[in-house]
mmCIF file with all atom_site columns, C-alpha atoms in Angstrom:
data_model
loop_
_atom_site.group_PDB
_atom_site.id
_atom_site.type_symbol
_atom_site.label_atom_id
_atom_site.label_alt_id
_atom_site.label_comp_id
_atom_site.label_asym_id
_atom_site.label_entity_id
_atom_site.label_seq_id
_atom_site.pdbx_PDB_ins_code
_atom_site.Cartn_x
_atom_site.Cartn_y
_atom_site.Cartn_z
_atom_site.occupancy
_atom_site.B_iso_or_equiv
_atom_site.pdbx_formal_charge
_atom_site.auth_seq_id
_atom_site.auth_comp_id
_atom_site.auth_asym_id
_atom_site.auth_atom_id
_atom_site.pdbx_PDB_model_num
ATOM 1   C CA . TYR F 1 1   ? -18.353 -46.151 50.735 1.00 0.00 ? 422 TYR F CA 1
ATOM 2   C CA . ALA F 1 2   ? -19.748 -43.875 48.050 1.00 0.00 ? 423 ALA F CA 1
ATOM 3   C CA . THR F 1 3   ? -21.870 -44.538 44.993 1.00 0.00 ? 424 THR F CA 1
ATOM 4   C CA . ILE F 1 4   ? -20.634 -43.405 41.576 1.00 0.00 ? 425 ILE F CA 1
ATOM 5   C CA . PRO F 1 5   ? -23.541 -41.415 40.074 1.00 0.00 ? 426 PRO F CA 1
ATOM 6   C CA . ASP F 1 6   ? -25.242 -42.400 36.836 1.00 0.00 ? 427 ASP F CA 1
ATOM 7   C CA . PHE F 1 7   ? -23.787 -39.654 34.626 1.00 0.00 ? 428 PHE F CA 1
ATOM 8   C CA . GLY F 1 8   ? -25.925 -40.204 31.547 1.00 0.00 ? 429 GLY F CA 1
ATOM 9   C CA . GLY F 1 9   ? -29.130 -41.852 32.689 1.00 0.00 ? 430 GLY F CA 1
ATOM 10  C CA . GLY F 1 10  ? -30.314 -45.325 31.813 1.00 0.00 ? 431 GLY F CA 1
ATOM 11  C CA . LEU F 1 11  ? -27.200 -47.239 32.844 1.00 0.00 ? 432 LEU F CA 1
ATOM 12  C CA . SER F 1 12  ? -27.915 -50.843 33.798 1.00 0.00 ? 433 SER F CA 1
ATOM 13  C CA . GLU F 1 13  ? -24.640 -51.219 35.679 1.00 0.00 ? 434 GLU F CA 1
ATOM 14  C CA . MET F 1 14  ? -21.377 -49.403 36.338 1.00 0.00 ? 435 MET F CA 1
ATOM 15  C CA . ARG F 1 15  ? -17.985 -50.961 37.005 1.00 0.00 ? 436 ARG F CA 1
ATOM 16  C CA . ALA F 1 16  ? -14.804 -49.285 38.213 1.00 0.00 ? 437 ALA F CA 1
ATOM 17  C CA . MET F 1 17  ? -11.783 -50.876 36.505 1.00 0.00 ? 438 MET F CA 1
ATOM 18  C CA . ASP F 1 18  ? -8.758  -48.884 37.700 1.00 0.00 ? 439 ASP F CA 1
ATOM 19  C CA . VAL F 1 19  ? -7.694  -45.967 39.862 1.00 0.00 ? 440 VAL F CA 1
ATOM 20  C CA . SER F 1 20  ? -4.791  -43.511 39.885 1.00 0.00 ? 441 SER F CA 1
ATOM 21  C CA . ALA F 1 21  ? -1.945  -43.853 42.408 1.00 0.00 ? 442 ALA F CA 1
ATOM 22  C CA . ASP F 1 22  ? -3.414  -41.207 44.716 1.00 0.00 ? 443 ASP F CA 1
ATOM 23  C CA . GLY F 1 23  ? -6.899  -42.649 44.545 1.00 0.00 ? 444 GLY F CA 1
ATOM 24  C CA . ILE F 1 24  ? -8.376  -39.469 43.080 1.00 0.00 ? 445 ILE F CA 1
ATOM 25  C CA . ILE F 1 25  ? -9.139  -40.555 39.496 1.00 0.00 ? 446 ILE F CA 1
ATOM 26  C CA . MET F 1 26  ? -11.239 -43.640 38.815 1.00 0.00 ? 447 MET F CA 1
ATOM 27  C CA . VAL F 1 27  ? -12.085 -45.095 35.406 1.00 0.00 ? 448 VAL F CA 1
ATOM 28  C CA . GLY F 1 28  ? -14.472 -47.774 34.238 1.00 0.00 ? 449 GLY F CA 1
ATOM 29  C CA . TYR F 1 29  ? -17.652 -48.255 32.251 1.00 0.00 ? 450 TYR F CA 1
ATOM 30  C CA . GLY F 1 30  ? -21.407 -48.438 32.399 1.00 0.00 ? 451 GLY F CA 1
ATOM 31  C CA . ASN F 1 31  ? -23.869 -50.235 30.129 1.00 0.00 ? 452 ASN F CA 1
ATOM 32  C CA . LYS F 1 32  ? -26.600 -48.611 28.064 1.00 0.00 ? 453 LYS F CA 1
ATOM 33  C CA . LYS F 1 33  ? -28.917 -50.031 25.428 1.00 0.00 ? 454 LYS F CA 1
ATOM 34  C CA . THR F 1 34  ? -26.526 -48.624 22.813 1.00 0.00 ? 455 THR F CA 1
ATOM 35  C CA . GLY F 1 35  ? -23.491 -50.316 24.368 1.00 0.00 ? 456 GLY F CA 1
ATOM 36  C CA . MET F 1 36  ? -20.743 -49.651 26.879 1.00 0.00 ? 457 MET F CA 1
ATOM 37  C CA . VAL F 1 37  ? -19.903 -46.112 27.950 1.00 0.00 ? 458 VAL F CA 1
ATOM 38  C CA . GLY F 1 38  ? -16.523 -45.416 29.517 1.00 0.00 ? 459 GLY F CA 1
ATOM 39  C CA . PHE F 1 39  ? -16.290 -42.970 32.407 1.00 0.00 ? 460 PHE F CA 1
ATOM 40  C CA . TYR F 1 40  ? -13.718 -40.796 34.181 1.00 0.00 ? 461 TYR F CA 1
ATOM 41  C CA . ALA F 1 41  ? -14.502 -39.939 37.799 1.00 0.00 ? 462 ALA F CA 1
ATOM 42  C CA . ASP F 1 42  ? -12.779 -37.270 39.884 1.00 0.00 ? 463 ASP F CA 1
ATOM 43  C CA . MET F 1 43  ? -13.001 -38.474 43.487 1.00 0.00 ? 464 MET F CA 1
ATOM 44  C CA . THR F 1 44  ? -11.501 -35.377 45.130 1.00 0.00 ? 465 THR F CA 1
ATOM 45  C CA . ASP F 1 45  ? -14.725 -35.281 47.151 1.00 0.00 ? 466 ASP F CA 1
ATOM 46  C CA . PRO F 1 46  ? -15.426 -39.027 47.604 1.00 0.00 ? 467 PRO F CA 1
ATOM 47  C CA . LEU F 1 47  ? -19.009 -38.298 48.632 1.00 0.00 ? 468 LEU F CA 1
ATOM 48  C CA . LEU F 1 48  ? -19.676 -36.211 45.527 1.00 0.00 ? 469 LEU F CA 1
ATOM 49  C CA . PRO F 1 49  ? -17.584 -37.574 42.626 1.00 0.00 ? 470 PRO F CA 1
ATOM 50  C CA . VAL F 1 50  ? -17.546 -35.700 39.328 1.00 0.00 ? 471 VAL F CA 1
ATOM 51  C CA . VAL F 1 51  ? -18.140 -38.228 36.538 1.00 0.00 ? 472 VAL F CA 1
ATOM 52  C CA . LYS F 1 52  ? -17.540 -37.597 32.834 1.00 0.00 ? 473 LYS F CA 1
ATOM 53  C CA . GLN F 1 53  ? -18.455 -39.811 29.885 1.00 0.00 ? 474 GLN F CA 1
ATOM 54  C CA . LEU F 1 54  ? -15.634 -40.767 27.513 1.00 0.00 ? 475 LEU F CA 1
ATOM 55  C CA . THR F 1 55  ? -16.175 -40.337 23.781 1.00 0.00 ? 476 THR F CA 1
ATOM 56  C CA . ILE F 1 56  ? -13.154 -41.637 21.874 1.00 0.00 ? 477 ILE F CA 1
ATOM 57  C CA . MET F 1 57  ? -12.313 -39.971 18.550 1.00 0.00 ? 478 MET F CA 1
ATOM 58  C CA . ASP F 1 58  ? -8.980  -40.635 16.868 1.00 0.00 ? 479 ASP F CA 1
ATOM 59  C CA . ALA F 1 59  ? -7.064  -37.340 16.646 1.00 0.00 ? 480 ALA F CA 1
ATOM 60  C CA . VAL F 1 60  ? -5.775  -38.073 13.117 1.00 0.00 ? 481 VAL F CA 1
ATOM 61  C CA . THR F 1 61  ? -8.477  -40.051 11.305 1.00 0.00 ? 482 THR F CA 1
ATOM 62  C CA . LEU F 1 62  ? -11.388 -38.545 13.321 1.00 0.00 ? 483 LEU F CA 1
ATOM 63  C CA . GLN F 1 63  ? -12.884 -42.030 13.578 1.00 0.00 ? 484 GLN F CA 1
ATOM 64  C CA . THR F 1 64  ? -15.187 -42.183 16.613 1.00 0.00 ? 485 THR F CA 1
ATOM 65  C CA . LEU F 1 65  ? -15.753 -45.413 18.512 1.00 0.00 ? 486 LEU F CA 1
ATOM 66  C CA . ARG F 1 66  ? -19.407 -46.300 18.950 1.00 0.00 ? 487 ARG F CA 1
ATOM 67  C CA . SER F 1 67  ? -18.834 -47.378 22.557 1.00 0.00 ? 488 SER F CA 1
ATOM 68  C CA . SER F 1 68  ? -16.015 -47.267 25.086 1.00 0.00 ? 489 SER F CA 1
ATOM 69  C CA . SER F 1 69  ? -14.723 -49.074 28.144 1.00 0.00 ? 490 SER F CA 1
ATOM 70  C CA . ALA F 1 70  ? -11.968 -47.474 30.233 1.00 0.00 ? 491 ALA F CA 1
ATOM 71  C CA . GLU F 1 71  ? -9.852  -50.345 31.554 1.00 0.00 ? 492 GLU F CA 1
ATOM 72  C CA . ALA F 1 72  ? -6.646  -48.723 32.848 1.00 0.00 ? 493 ALA F CA 1
ATOM 73  C CA . VAL F 1 73  ? -5.378  -45.326 34.018 1.00 0.00 ? 494 VAL F CA 1
ATOM 74  C CA . SER F 1 74  ? -1.857  -44.029 34.563 1.00 0.00 ? 495 SER F CA 1
ATOM 75  C CA . ALA F 1 75  ? -0.548  -43.296 38.055 1.00 0.00 ? 496 ALA F CA 1
ATOM 76  C CA . ASP F 1 76  ? -1.144  -39.556 37.628 1.00 0.00 ? 497 ASP F CA 1
ATOM 77  C CA . GLY F 1 77  ? -4.649  -40.053 36.204 1.00 0.00 ? 498 GLY F CA 1
ATOM 78  C CA . THR F 1 78  ? -3.976  -38.329 32.874 1.00 0.00 ? 499 THR F CA 1
ATOM 79  C CA . ILE F 1 79  ? -3.717  -41.297 30.475 1.00 0.00 ? 500 ILE F CA 1
ATOM 80  C CA . ILE F 1 80  ? -6.495  -43.837 29.929 1.00 0.00 ? 501 ILE F CA 1
ATOM 81  C CA . ALA F 1 81  ? -6.517  -47.039 27.879 1.00 0.00 ? 502 ALA F CA 1
ATOM 82  C CA . GLY F 1 82  ? -9.310  -49.411 26.973 1.00 0.00 ? 503 GLY F CA 1
ATOM 83  C CA . TYR F 1 83  ? -11.396 -50.427 24.019 1.00 0.00 ? 504 TYR F CA 1
ATOM 84  C CA . GLY F 1 84  ? -14.560 -49.553 22.160 1.00 0.00 ? 505 GLY F CA 1
ATOM 85  C CA . SER F 1 85  ? -16.570 -50.785 19.224 1.00 0.00 ? 506 SER F CA 1
ATOM 86  C CA . THR F 1 86  ? -16.832 -50.016 15.528 1.00 0.00 ? 507 THR F CA 1
ATOM 87  C CA . LYS F 1 87  ? -19.325 -51.481 13.057 1.00 0.00 ? 508 LYS F CA 1
ATOM 88  C CA . ARG F 1 88  ? -16.927 -54.394 12.512 1.00 0.00 ? 509 ARG F CA 1
ATOM 89  C CA . ALA F 1 89  ? -15.264 -55.156 15.851 1.00 0.00 ? 510 ALA F CA 1
ATOM 90  C CA . ASN F 1 90  ? -13.661 -53.784 19.009 1.00 0.00 ? 511 ASN F CA 1
ATOM 91  C CA . ARG F 1 91  ? -10.630 -51.488 18.798 1.00 0.00 ? 512 ARG F CA 1
ATOM 92  C CA . ALA F 1 92  ? -8.106  -50.625 21.496 1.00 0.00 ? 513 ALA F CA 1
ATOM 93  C CA . PHE F 1 93  ? -7.487  -46.976 22.336 1.00 0.00 ? 514 PHE F CA 1
ATOM 94  C CA . VAL F 1 94  ? -5.301  -44.706 24.437 1.00 0.00 ? 515 VAL F CA 1
ATOM 95  C CA . THR F 1 95  ? -6.350  -41.178 25.350 1.00 0.00 ? 516 THR F CA 1
ATOM 96  C CA . THR F 1 96  ? -4.831  -38.256 27.230 1.00 0.00 ? 517 THR F CA 1
ATOM 97  C CA . VAL F 1 97  ? -7.002  -36.038 29.416 1.00 0.00 ? 518 VAL F CA 1
ATOM 98  C CA . LEU F 1 98  ? -6.280  -32.468 28.301 1.00 0.00 ? 519 LEU F CA 1
ATOM 99  C CA . ASP F 1 99  ? -8.958  -30.734 30.385 1.00 0.00 ? 520 ASP F CA 1
ATOM 100 C CA . ALA F 1 100 ? -11.216 -32.580 32.794 1.00 0.00 ? 521 ALA F CA 1
ATOM 101 C CA . THR F 1 101 ? -13.237 -29.477 33.703 1.00 0.00 ? 522 THR F CA 1
ATOM 102 C CA . THR F 1 102 ? -14.955 -29.117 30.314 1.00 0.00 ? 523 THR F CA 1
ATOM 103 C CA . ASP F 1 103 ? -18.229 -30.751 29.358 1.00 0.00 ? 524 ASP F CA 1
ATOM 104 C CA . PRO F 1 104 ? -17.694 -32.993 27.493 1.00 0.00 ? 525 PRO F CA 1
ATOM 105 C CA . ILE F 1 105 ? -14.254 -33.777 28.869 1.00 0.00 ? 526 ILE F CA 1
ATOM 106 C CA . THR F 1 106 ? -11.431 -32.720 26.507 1.00 0.00 ? 527 THR F CA 1
ATOM 107 C CA . LEU F 1 107 ? -9.428  -35.704 25.277 1.00 0.00 ? 528 LEU F CA 1
ATOM 108 C CA . GLU F 1 108 ? -6.727  -36.423 22.708 1.00 0.00 ? 529 GLU F CA 1
ATOM 109 C CA . SER F 1 109 ? -7.200  -40.005 21.568 1.00 0.00 ? 530 SER F CA 1
ATOM 110 C CA . THR F 1 110 ? -5.483  -42.591 19.392 1.00 0.00 ? 531 THR F CA 1
ATOM 111 C CA . ILE F 1 111 ? -7.094  -45.777 18.140 1.00 0.00 ? 532 ILE F CA 1
ATOM 112 C CA . LEU F 1 112 ? -4.302  -48.316 18.487 1.00 0.00 ? 533 LEU F CA 1
ATOM 113 C CA . PRO F 1 113 ? -3.107  -50.521 15.610 1.00 0.00 ? 534 PRO F CA 1
ATOM 114 C CA . MET F 1 114 ? -3.897  -54.219 15.298 1.00 0.00 ? 535 MET F CA 1
ATOM 115 C CA . LEU F 1 115 ? -1.570  -57.069 14.449 1.00 0.00 ? 536 LEU F CA 1
ATOM 116 C CA . GLY F 1 116 ? -1.352  -57.692 10.708 1.00 0.00 ? 537 GLY F CA 1
ATOM 117 C CA . GLY F 1 117 ? -4.443  -59.500 9.456  1.00 0.00 ? 538 GLY F CA 1
ATOM 118 C CA . GLY F 1 118 ? -6.299  -58.923 12.712 1.00 0.00 ? 539 GLY F CA 1
ATOM 119 C CA . MET F 1 119 ? -9.935  -57.899 13.018 1.00 0.00 ? 540 MET F CA 1
ATOM 120 C CA . PHE F 1 120 ? -10.064 -56.575 16.596 1.00 0.00 ? 541 PHE F CA 1
ATOM 121 C CA . ALA F 1 121 ? -7.955  -55.352 19.517 1.00 0.00 ? 542 ALA F CA 1
ATOM 122 C CA . GLU F 1 122 ? -8.577  -54.621 23.196 1.00 0.00 ? 543 GLU F CA 1
ATOM 123 C CA . ALA F 1 123 ? -6.376  -52.883 25.808 1.00 0.00 ? 544 ALA F CA 1
ATOM 124 C CA . TYR F 1 124 ? -6.586  -53.895 29.466 1.00 0.00 ? 545 TYR F CA 1
ATOM 125 C CA . ALA F 1 125 ? -3.548  -52.574 31.345 1.00 0.00 ? 546 ALA F CA 1
ATOM 126 C CA . MET F 1 126 ? -0.676  -50.080 31.257 1.00 0.00 ? 547 MET F CA 1
ATOM 127 C CA . THR F 1 127 ? 2.559   -49.242 33.024 1.00 0.00 ? 548 THR F CA 1
ATOM 128 C CA . TYR F 1 128 ? 2.376   -46.558 35.709 1.00 0.00 ? 549 TYR F CA 1
ATOM 129 C CA . ASP F 1 129 ? 3.414   -43.856 33.202 1.00 0.00 ? 550 ASP F CA 1
ATOM 130 C CA . GLY F 1 130 ? 1.128   -45.014 30.387 1.00 0.00 ? 551 GLY F CA 1
ATOM 131 C CA . ALA F 1 131 ? 4.079   -45.624 28.051 1.00 0.00 ? 552 ALA F CA 1
ATOM 132 C CA . ILE F 1 132 ? 3.388   -49.354 27.559 1.00 0.00 ? 553 ILE F CA 1
ATOM 133 C CA . ILE F 1 133 ? -0.121  -50.717 27.088 1.00 0.00 ? 554 ILE F CA 1
ATOM 134 C CA . ALA F 1 134 ? -1.058  -54.396 27.248 1.00 0.00 ? 555 ALA F CA 1
ATOM 135 C CA . GLY F 1 135 ? -4.011  -56.369 25.938 1.00 0.00 ? 556 GLY F CA 1
ATOM 136 C CA . ARG F 1 136 ? -4.744  -58.552 22.954 1.00 0.00 ? 557 ARG F CA 1
ATOM 137 C CA . SER F 1 137 ? -5.140  -58.307 19.209 1.00 0.00 ? 558 SER F CA 1
ATOM 138 C CA . ASP F 1 138 ? -6.592  -60.688 16.698 1.00 0.00 ? 559 ASP F CA 1
ATOM 139 C CA . SER F 1 139 ? -4.181  -62.193 14.162 1.00 0.00 ? 560 SER F CA 1
ATOM 140 C CA . PRO F 1 140 ? -4.343  -64.766 11.349 1.00 0.00 ? 561 PRO F CA 1
ATOM 141 C CA . LYS F 1 141 ? -3.361  -67.403 13.933 1.00 0.00 ? 562 LYS F CA 1
ATOM 142 C CA . GLY F 1 142 ? -5.945  -66.265 16.488 1.00 0.00 ? 563 GLY F CA 1
ATOM 143 C CA . PRO F 1 143 ? -6.191  -63.719 19.330 1.00 0.00 ? 564 PRO F CA 1
ATOM 144 C CA . GLN F 1 144 ? -2.844  -63.154 21.011 1.00 0.00 ? 565 GLN F CA 1
ATOM 145 C CA . ALA F 1 145 ? -1.414  -61.132 23.864 1.00 0.00 ? 566 ALA F CA 1
ATOM 146 C CA . CYS F 1 146 ? 0.307   -57.943 22.770 1.00 0.00 ? 567 CYS F CA 1
ATOM 147 C CA . ILE F 1 147 ? 1.796   -54.668 23.930 1.00 0.00 ? 568 ILE F CA 1
ATOM 148 C CA . TRP F 1 148 ? 1.653   -51.201 22.394 1.00 0.00 ? 569 TRP F CA 1
ATOM 149 C CA . PHE F 1 149 ? 4.310   -48.498 22.654 1.00 0.00 ? 570 PHE F CA 1
ATOM 150 C CA . VAL F 1 150 ? 5.419   -45.373 20.790 1.00 0.00 ? 571 VAL F CA 1
ATOM 151 C CA . ASP F 1 151 ? 8.102   -45.885 18.144 1.00 0.00 ? 572 ASP F CA 1
ATOM 152 C CA . GLU F 1 152 ? 10.948  -43.486 18.897 1.00 0.00 ? 573 GLU F CA 1
ATOM 153 C CA . THR F 1 153 ? 11.659  -42.910 15.206 1.00 0.00 ? 574 THR F CA 1
ATOM 154 C CA . THR F 1 154 ? 8.166   -42.260 13.856 1.00 0.00 ? 575 THR F CA 1
ATOM 155 C CA . GLY F 1 155 ? 6.422   -41.097 17.034 1.00 0.00 ? 576 GLY F CA 1
ATOM 156 C CA . ALA F 1 156 ? 3.510   -43.411 16.210 1.00 0.00 ? 577 ALA F CA 1
ATOM 157 C CA . TRP F 1 157 ? 1.993   -46.142 18.367 1.00 0.00 ? 578 TRP F CA 1
ATOM 158 C CA . VAL F 1 158 ? 3.033   -49.651 17.259 1.00 0.00 ? 579 VAL F CA 1
ATOM 159 C CA . VAL F 1 159 ? 1.925   -53.110 18.341 1.00 0.00 ? 580 VAL F CA 1
ATOM 160 C CA . LYS F 1 160 ? 4.024   -56.178 19.184 1.00 0.00 ? 581 LYS F CA 1
ATOM 161 C CA . GLY F 1 161 ? 2.513   -59.639 19.502 1.00 0.00 ? 582 GLY F CA 1
ATOM 162 C CA . LEU F 1 162 ? 3.696   -61.817 22.384 1.00 0.00 ? 583 LEU F CA 1
ATOM 163 C CA . GLY F 1 163 ? 2.506   -65.146 21.014 1.00 0.00 ? 584 GLY F CA 1
ATOM 164 C CA . ALA F 1 164 ? 0.857   -67.827 23.121 1.00 0.00 ? 585 ALA F CA 1
ATOM 165 C CA . LEU F 1 165 ? 1.643   -70.988 25.072 1.00 0.00 ? 586 LEU F CA 1
ATOM 166 C CA . SER F 1 166 ? 0.261   -73.085 22.214 1.00 0.00 ? 587 SER F CA 1
ATOM 167 C CA . SER F 1 167 ? 1.500   -72.555 18.672 1.00 0.00 ? 588 SER F CA 1
ATOM 168 C CA . LYS F 1 168 ? -1.445  -74.470 17.147 1.00 0.00 ? 589 LYS F CA 1
ATOM 169 C CA . ASN F 1 169 ? -4.393  -72.842 18.931 1.00 0.00 ? 590 ASN F CA 1
ATOM 170 C CA . VAL F 1 170 ? -3.289  -69.270 19.577 1.00 0.00 ? 591 VAL F CA 1
ATOM 171 C CA . ASP F 1 171 ? -5.574  -67.677 22.171 1.00 0.00 ? 592 ASP F CA 1
ATOM 172 C CA . SER F 1 172 ? -3.838  -65.450 24.725 1.00 0.00 ? 593 SER F CA 1
ATOM 173 C CA . VAL F 1 173 ? -4.361  -62.114 26.435 1.00 0.00 ? 594 VAL F CA 1
ATOM 174 C CA . ALA F 1 174 ? -2.153  -59.782 28.491 1.00 0.00 ? 595 ALA F CA 1
ATOM 175 C CA . THR F 1 175 ? -3.912  -58.365 31.545 1.00 0.00 ? 596 THR F CA 1
ATOM 176 C CA . GLY F 1 176 ? -1.021  -56.714 33.409 1.00 0.00 ? 597 GLY F CA 1
ATOM 177 C CA . VAL F 1 177 ? 2.274   -54.994 32.580 1.00 0.00 ? 598 VAL F CA 1
ATOM 178 C CA . ALA F 1 178 ? 5.017   -53.311 34.615 1.00 0.00 ? 599 ALA F CA 1
ATOM 179 C CA . TYR F 1 179 ? 8.667   -52.384 34.436 1.00 0.00 ? 600 TYR F CA 1
ATOM 180 C CA . ARG F 1 180 ? 10.807  -55.070 36.039 1.00 0.00 ? 601 ARG F CA 1
ATOM 181 C CA . PRO F 1 181 ? 11.898  -53.840 39.517 1.00 0.00 ? 602 PRO F CA 1
ATOM 182 C CA . GLY F 1 182 ? 15.396  -52.409 39.465 1.00 0.00 ? 603 GLY F CA 1
ATOM 183 C CA . SER F 1 183 ? 15.689  -52.597 35.689 1.00 0.00 ? 604 SER F CA 1
ATOM 184 C CA . ALA F 1 184 ? 16.248  -49.925 33.099 1.00 0.00 ? 605 ALA F CA 1
ATOM 185 C CA . VAL F 1 185 ? 13.116  -48.559 31.467 1.00 0.00 ? 606 VAL F CA 1
ATOM 186 C CA . GLY F 1 186 ? 12.132  -50.898 28.661 1.00 0.00 ? 607 GLY F CA 1
ATOM 187 C CA . GLU F 1 187 ? 12.628  -54.168 30.529 1.00 0.00 ? 608 GLU F CA 1
ATOM 188 C CA . LEU F 1 188 ? 9.080   -55.357 31.048 1.00 0.00 ? 609 LEU F CA 1
ATOM 189 C CA . ILE F 1 189 ? 7.143   -58.043 32.807 1.00 0.00 ? 610 ILE F CA 1
ATOM 190 C CA . VAL F 1 190 ? 3.787   -58.956 31.265 1.00 0.00 ? 611 VAL F CA 1
ATOM 191 C CA . VAL F 1 191 ? 1.244   -61.336 32.766 1.00 0.00 ? 612 VAL F CA 1
ATOM 192 C CA . GLY F 1 192 ? -1.934  -62.854 31.432 1.00 0.00 ? 613 GLY F CA 1
ATOM 193 C CA . SER F 1 193 ? -3.507  -66.103 30.327 1.00 0.00 ? 614 SER F CA 1
ATOM 194 C CA . SER F 1 194 ? -3.235  -68.381 27.326 1.00 0.00 ? 615 SER F CA 1
ATOM 195 C CA . ARG F 1 195 ? -4.759  -71.517 25.854 1.00 0.00 ? 616 ARG F CA 1
ATOM 196 C CA . THR F 1 196 ? -2.406  -74.506 25.926 1.00 0.00 ? 617 THR F CA 1
ATOM 197 C CA . VAL F 1 197 ? -2.470  -78.010 24.462 1.00 0.00 ? 618 VAL F CA 1
ATOM 198 C CA . LEU F 1 198 ? -3.829  -79.268 27.794 1.00 0.00 ? 619 LEU F CA 1
ATOM 199 C CA . TYR F 1 199 ? -6.097  -76.489 29.095 1.00 0.00 ? 620 TYR F CA 1
ATOM 200 C CA . ASP F 1 200 ? -8.353  -73.717 27.828 1.00 0.00 ? 621 ASP F CA 1
ATOM 201 C CA . SER F 1 201 ? -6.488  -71.230 29.988 1.00 0.00 ? 622 SER F CA 1
ATOM 202 C CA . GLU F 1 202 ? -3.229  -71.142 31.943 1.00 0.00 ? 623 GLU F CA 1
ATOM 203 C CA . ALA F 1 203 ? -1.453  -68.186 33.549 1.00 0.00 ? 624 ALA F CA 1
ATOM 204 C CA . PHE F 1 204 ? 1.692   -66.913 31.823 1.00 0.00 ? 625 PHE F CA 1
ATOM 205 C CA . VAL F 1 205 ? 4.481   -64.448 32.515 1.00 0.00 ? 626 VAL F CA 1
ATOM 206 C CA . TRP F 1 206 ? 6.524   -62.841 29.718 1.00 0.00 ? 627 TRP F CA 1
#
């Protein structure tokens, strides 16, 4: 066992949310009075991990999230997804680690789009290569599970809603995503939970 050091001081708690395939890169978040702070930890020396705070700024709009929570990391440890806050609500993000040796860490980030009419979005999982991200986005019908991917024509990240198990009270979230074993890239399996007409939450597979 090893303790992840408090990289910024004043953290009330720290939680590791995901780890790369080789176990070297760990991501998660800690809590400060100002909100959540995402972290990236290099565990090459497990007894002396190098921890960096994640500040998410959209590469195009230059909008900076007020907080961050790193929820998922790609197998090679270079792509991170999660969510952070704005003055209005949470926004999902994806970021690529360009240089982990700098201080602060050098990132190239994108704040992911929301479903039309939505007020917030949160990312919780990704495929091993970081190409497909899963989570939820608000919509006029309520929060619903969704995936994000890059449009081959425009090169921009787009969002696709997955609906819910109840058409009247839409409240669903995707918490895991993977390519279907033995399938061509693009055939996905998504898991999560959804409100139904009988229960507040039931597991689903899409």
